[in-house]
Short mmCIF file of C-alpha atoms in Angstrom, two decimals:
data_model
loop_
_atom_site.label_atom_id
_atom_site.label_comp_id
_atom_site.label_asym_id
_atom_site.label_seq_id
_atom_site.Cartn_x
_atom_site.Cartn_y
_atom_site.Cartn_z
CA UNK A 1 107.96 111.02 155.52
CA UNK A 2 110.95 113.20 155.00
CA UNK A 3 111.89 110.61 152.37
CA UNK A 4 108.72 111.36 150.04
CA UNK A 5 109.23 115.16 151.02
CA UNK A 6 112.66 115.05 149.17
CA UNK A 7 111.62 112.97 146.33
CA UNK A 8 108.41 115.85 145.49
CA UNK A 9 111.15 118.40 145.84
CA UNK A 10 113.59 116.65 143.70
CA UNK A 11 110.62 115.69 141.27
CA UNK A 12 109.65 119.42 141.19
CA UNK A 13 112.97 121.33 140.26
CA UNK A 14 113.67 117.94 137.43
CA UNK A 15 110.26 119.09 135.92
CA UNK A 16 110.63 122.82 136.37
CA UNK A 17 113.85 122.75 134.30
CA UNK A 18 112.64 120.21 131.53
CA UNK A 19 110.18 123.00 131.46
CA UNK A 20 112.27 125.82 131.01
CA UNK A 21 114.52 124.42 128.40
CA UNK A 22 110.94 123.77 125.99
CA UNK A 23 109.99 126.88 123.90
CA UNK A 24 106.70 127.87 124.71
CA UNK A 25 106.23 129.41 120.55
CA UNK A 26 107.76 129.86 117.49
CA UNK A 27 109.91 132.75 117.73
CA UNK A 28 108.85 135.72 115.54
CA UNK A 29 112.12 136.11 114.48
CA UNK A 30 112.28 133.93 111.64
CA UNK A 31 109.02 135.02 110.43
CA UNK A 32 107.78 138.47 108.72
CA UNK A 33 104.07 139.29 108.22
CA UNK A 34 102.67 138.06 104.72
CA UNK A 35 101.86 141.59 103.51
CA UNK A 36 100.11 142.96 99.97
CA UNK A 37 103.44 144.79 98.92
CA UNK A 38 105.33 141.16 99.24
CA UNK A 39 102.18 139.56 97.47
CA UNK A 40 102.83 141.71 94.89
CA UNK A 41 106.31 141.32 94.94
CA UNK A 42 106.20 137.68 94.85
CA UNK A 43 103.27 137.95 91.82
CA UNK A 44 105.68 140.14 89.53
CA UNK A 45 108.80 137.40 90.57
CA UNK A 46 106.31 135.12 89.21
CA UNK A 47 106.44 133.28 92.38
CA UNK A 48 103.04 131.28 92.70
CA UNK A 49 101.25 131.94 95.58
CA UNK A 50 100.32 128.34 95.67
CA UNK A 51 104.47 127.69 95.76
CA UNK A 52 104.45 129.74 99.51
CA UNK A 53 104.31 128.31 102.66
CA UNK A 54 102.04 130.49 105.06
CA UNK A 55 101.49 130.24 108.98
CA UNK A 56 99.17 131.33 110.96
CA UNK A 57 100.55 133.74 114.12
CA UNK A 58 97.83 133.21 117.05
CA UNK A 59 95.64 130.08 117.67
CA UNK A 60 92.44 129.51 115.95
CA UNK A 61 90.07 127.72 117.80
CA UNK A 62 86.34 127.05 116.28
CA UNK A 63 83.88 125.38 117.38
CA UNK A 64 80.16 123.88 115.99
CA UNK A 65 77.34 121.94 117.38
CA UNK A 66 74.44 120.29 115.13
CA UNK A 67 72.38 117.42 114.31
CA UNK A 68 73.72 114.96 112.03
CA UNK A 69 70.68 114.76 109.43
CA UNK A 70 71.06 111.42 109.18
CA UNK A 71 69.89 110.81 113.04
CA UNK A 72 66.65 112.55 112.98
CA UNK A 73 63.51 110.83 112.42
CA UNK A 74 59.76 112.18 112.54
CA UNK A 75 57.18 109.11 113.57
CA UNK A 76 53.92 108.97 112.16
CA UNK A 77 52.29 111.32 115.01
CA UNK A 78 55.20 114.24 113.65
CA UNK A 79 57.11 113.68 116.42
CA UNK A 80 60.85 114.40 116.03
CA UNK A 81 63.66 111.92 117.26
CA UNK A 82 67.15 112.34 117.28
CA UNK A 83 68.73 109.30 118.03
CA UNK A 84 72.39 109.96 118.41
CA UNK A 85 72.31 113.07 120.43
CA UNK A 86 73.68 116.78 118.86
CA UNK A 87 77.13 116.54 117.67
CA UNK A 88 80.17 119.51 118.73
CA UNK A 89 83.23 119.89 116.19
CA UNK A 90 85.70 122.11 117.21
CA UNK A 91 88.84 122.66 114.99
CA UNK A 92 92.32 123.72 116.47
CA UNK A 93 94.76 125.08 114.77
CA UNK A 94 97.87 126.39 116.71
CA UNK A 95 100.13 128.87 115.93
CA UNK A 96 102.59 128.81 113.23
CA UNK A 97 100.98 125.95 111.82
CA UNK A 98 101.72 125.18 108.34
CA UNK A 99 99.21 126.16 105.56
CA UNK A 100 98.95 126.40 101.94
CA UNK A 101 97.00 128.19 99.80
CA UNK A 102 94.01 127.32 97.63
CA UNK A 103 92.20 130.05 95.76
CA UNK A 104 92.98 133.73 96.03
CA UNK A 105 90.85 136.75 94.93
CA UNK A 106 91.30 140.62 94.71
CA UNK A 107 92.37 141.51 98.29
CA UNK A 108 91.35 137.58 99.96
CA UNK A 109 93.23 134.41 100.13
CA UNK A 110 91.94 130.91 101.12
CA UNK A 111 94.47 129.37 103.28
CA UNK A 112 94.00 125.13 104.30
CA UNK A 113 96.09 124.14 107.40
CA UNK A 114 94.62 120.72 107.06
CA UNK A 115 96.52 117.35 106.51
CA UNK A 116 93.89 115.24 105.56
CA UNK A 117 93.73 117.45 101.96
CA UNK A 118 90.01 117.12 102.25
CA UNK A 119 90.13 120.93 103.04
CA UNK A 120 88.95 122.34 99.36
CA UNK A 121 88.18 125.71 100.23
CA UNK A 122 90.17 126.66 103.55
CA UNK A 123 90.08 129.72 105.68
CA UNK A 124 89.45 133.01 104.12
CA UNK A 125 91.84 135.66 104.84
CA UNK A 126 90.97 139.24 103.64
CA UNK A 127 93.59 142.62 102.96
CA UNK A 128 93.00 145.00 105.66
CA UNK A 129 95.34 147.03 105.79
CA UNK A 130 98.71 146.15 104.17
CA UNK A 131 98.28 142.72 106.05
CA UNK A 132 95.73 139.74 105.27
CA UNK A 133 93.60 139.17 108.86
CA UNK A 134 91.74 135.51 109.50
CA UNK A 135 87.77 136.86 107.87
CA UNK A 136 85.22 136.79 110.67
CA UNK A 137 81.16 137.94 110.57
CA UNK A 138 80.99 140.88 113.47
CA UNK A 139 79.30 138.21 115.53
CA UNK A 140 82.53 135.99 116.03
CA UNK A 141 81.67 133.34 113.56
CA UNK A 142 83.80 131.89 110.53
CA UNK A 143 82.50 129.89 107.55
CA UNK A 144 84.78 127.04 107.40
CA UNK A 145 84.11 123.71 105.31
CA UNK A 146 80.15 125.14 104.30
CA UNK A 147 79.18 125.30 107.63
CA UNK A 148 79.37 128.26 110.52
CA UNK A 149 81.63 128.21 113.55
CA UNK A 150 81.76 129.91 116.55
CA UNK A 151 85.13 131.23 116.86
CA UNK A 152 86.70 130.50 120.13
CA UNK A 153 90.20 131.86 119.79
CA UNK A 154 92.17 133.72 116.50
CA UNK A 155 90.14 136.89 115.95
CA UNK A 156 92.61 138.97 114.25
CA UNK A 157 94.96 136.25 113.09
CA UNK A 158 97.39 137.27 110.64
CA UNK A 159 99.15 135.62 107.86
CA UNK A 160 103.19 134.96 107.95
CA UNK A 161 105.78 133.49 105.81
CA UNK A 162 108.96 132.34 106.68
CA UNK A 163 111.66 135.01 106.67
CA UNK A 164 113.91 132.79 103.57
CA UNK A 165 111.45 133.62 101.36
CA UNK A 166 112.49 137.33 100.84
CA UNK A 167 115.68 135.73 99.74
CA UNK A 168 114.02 134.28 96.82
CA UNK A 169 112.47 137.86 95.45
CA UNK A 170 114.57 140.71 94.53
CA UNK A 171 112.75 143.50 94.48
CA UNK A 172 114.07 147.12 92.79
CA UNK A 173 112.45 150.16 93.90
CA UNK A 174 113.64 153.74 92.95
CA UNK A 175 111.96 157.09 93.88
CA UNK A 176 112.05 159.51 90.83
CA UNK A 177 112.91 162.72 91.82
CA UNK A 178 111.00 164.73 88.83
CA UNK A 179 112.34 166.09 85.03
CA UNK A 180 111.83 169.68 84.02
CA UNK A 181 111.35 170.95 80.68
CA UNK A 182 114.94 171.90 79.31
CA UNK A 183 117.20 169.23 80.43
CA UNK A 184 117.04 170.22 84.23
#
């Protein structure tokens, strides 16, 4: 007994310090918040939005259940049967996951964080602010892929890039302090 006492002890502290050394998230360090004045900045580098890599900063969890219309059949009475049950996707997408754009508009930009590439439209993220927040309905729900999900986790997701890519834009700003009329 004291044997398999010392061996859970032993087994224990190993696992509590494998699981100290692992970092529990990216660290926000090497990031910086996507915001409209760098969007602009990047625009008049001529830096293609399409060229950035974004990441998300929380999780973004969402979540769907439906009938696949291909298992529902009405008999002859007008009785409905669904043959293969309801189906529930949910989506996860964890933080400072990798995502590109695909289409931007006037204060919006559609982000994909999917591998497949079958993503065409990706998550809509809209300017509030001076930062670009994951776009939700005001009853938790996010149109992702044509269809509605329920979101589960990532309300208020915000768009970052990695911190290198200020390196890339050099950006001028002065502050004019006025002229007056005679040379002073």
């Amino acid at each position: 007994m004291k044997m398999n006492v010392k061996n859970l002890f032993a087994g224990v502290i190993l696992m509590t310090a494998v699981s100290a050394c692992a970092p529990s998230q990216v660290p926000f360090t090497n990031f910086t918040a996507f915001t409209e004045d760098l969007r602009r900045d990047l625009e008049n580098a001529g830096i293609p939005l399409e060229k950035v890599q974004f990441y998300n900063d929380k999780p973004i969890t969402v979540k769907r259940e439906g009938i696949n219309p291909n298992d529902i059949n009405v008999n002859s009475e007008g009785s409905i049967s669904i043959q293969n049950g309801k189906t529930i996707q949910t989506i996860n997408v964890r933080p400072f996951t990798p995502g590109v754009v695909l289409g931007t508009g006037g204060g919006s930009m559609n982000v994909s964080w999917d591998d497949t590439q079958q993503d065409t439209k990706g998550m809509r993220f809209n300017l509030n602010g001076n930062q670009y927040y994951l776009s939700t309905t005001e009853d938790a729900k996010l149109d992702y892929k044509g269809s509605l999900f329920d979101i589960q986790a990532g309300i208020g997701t915000r768009l970052f890039v990695n911190k290198d890519l200020l390196k890339q834009v050099n950006v001028q700003r002065e502050t004019q302090k006025g002229r007056r009329v005679g040379g002073q």
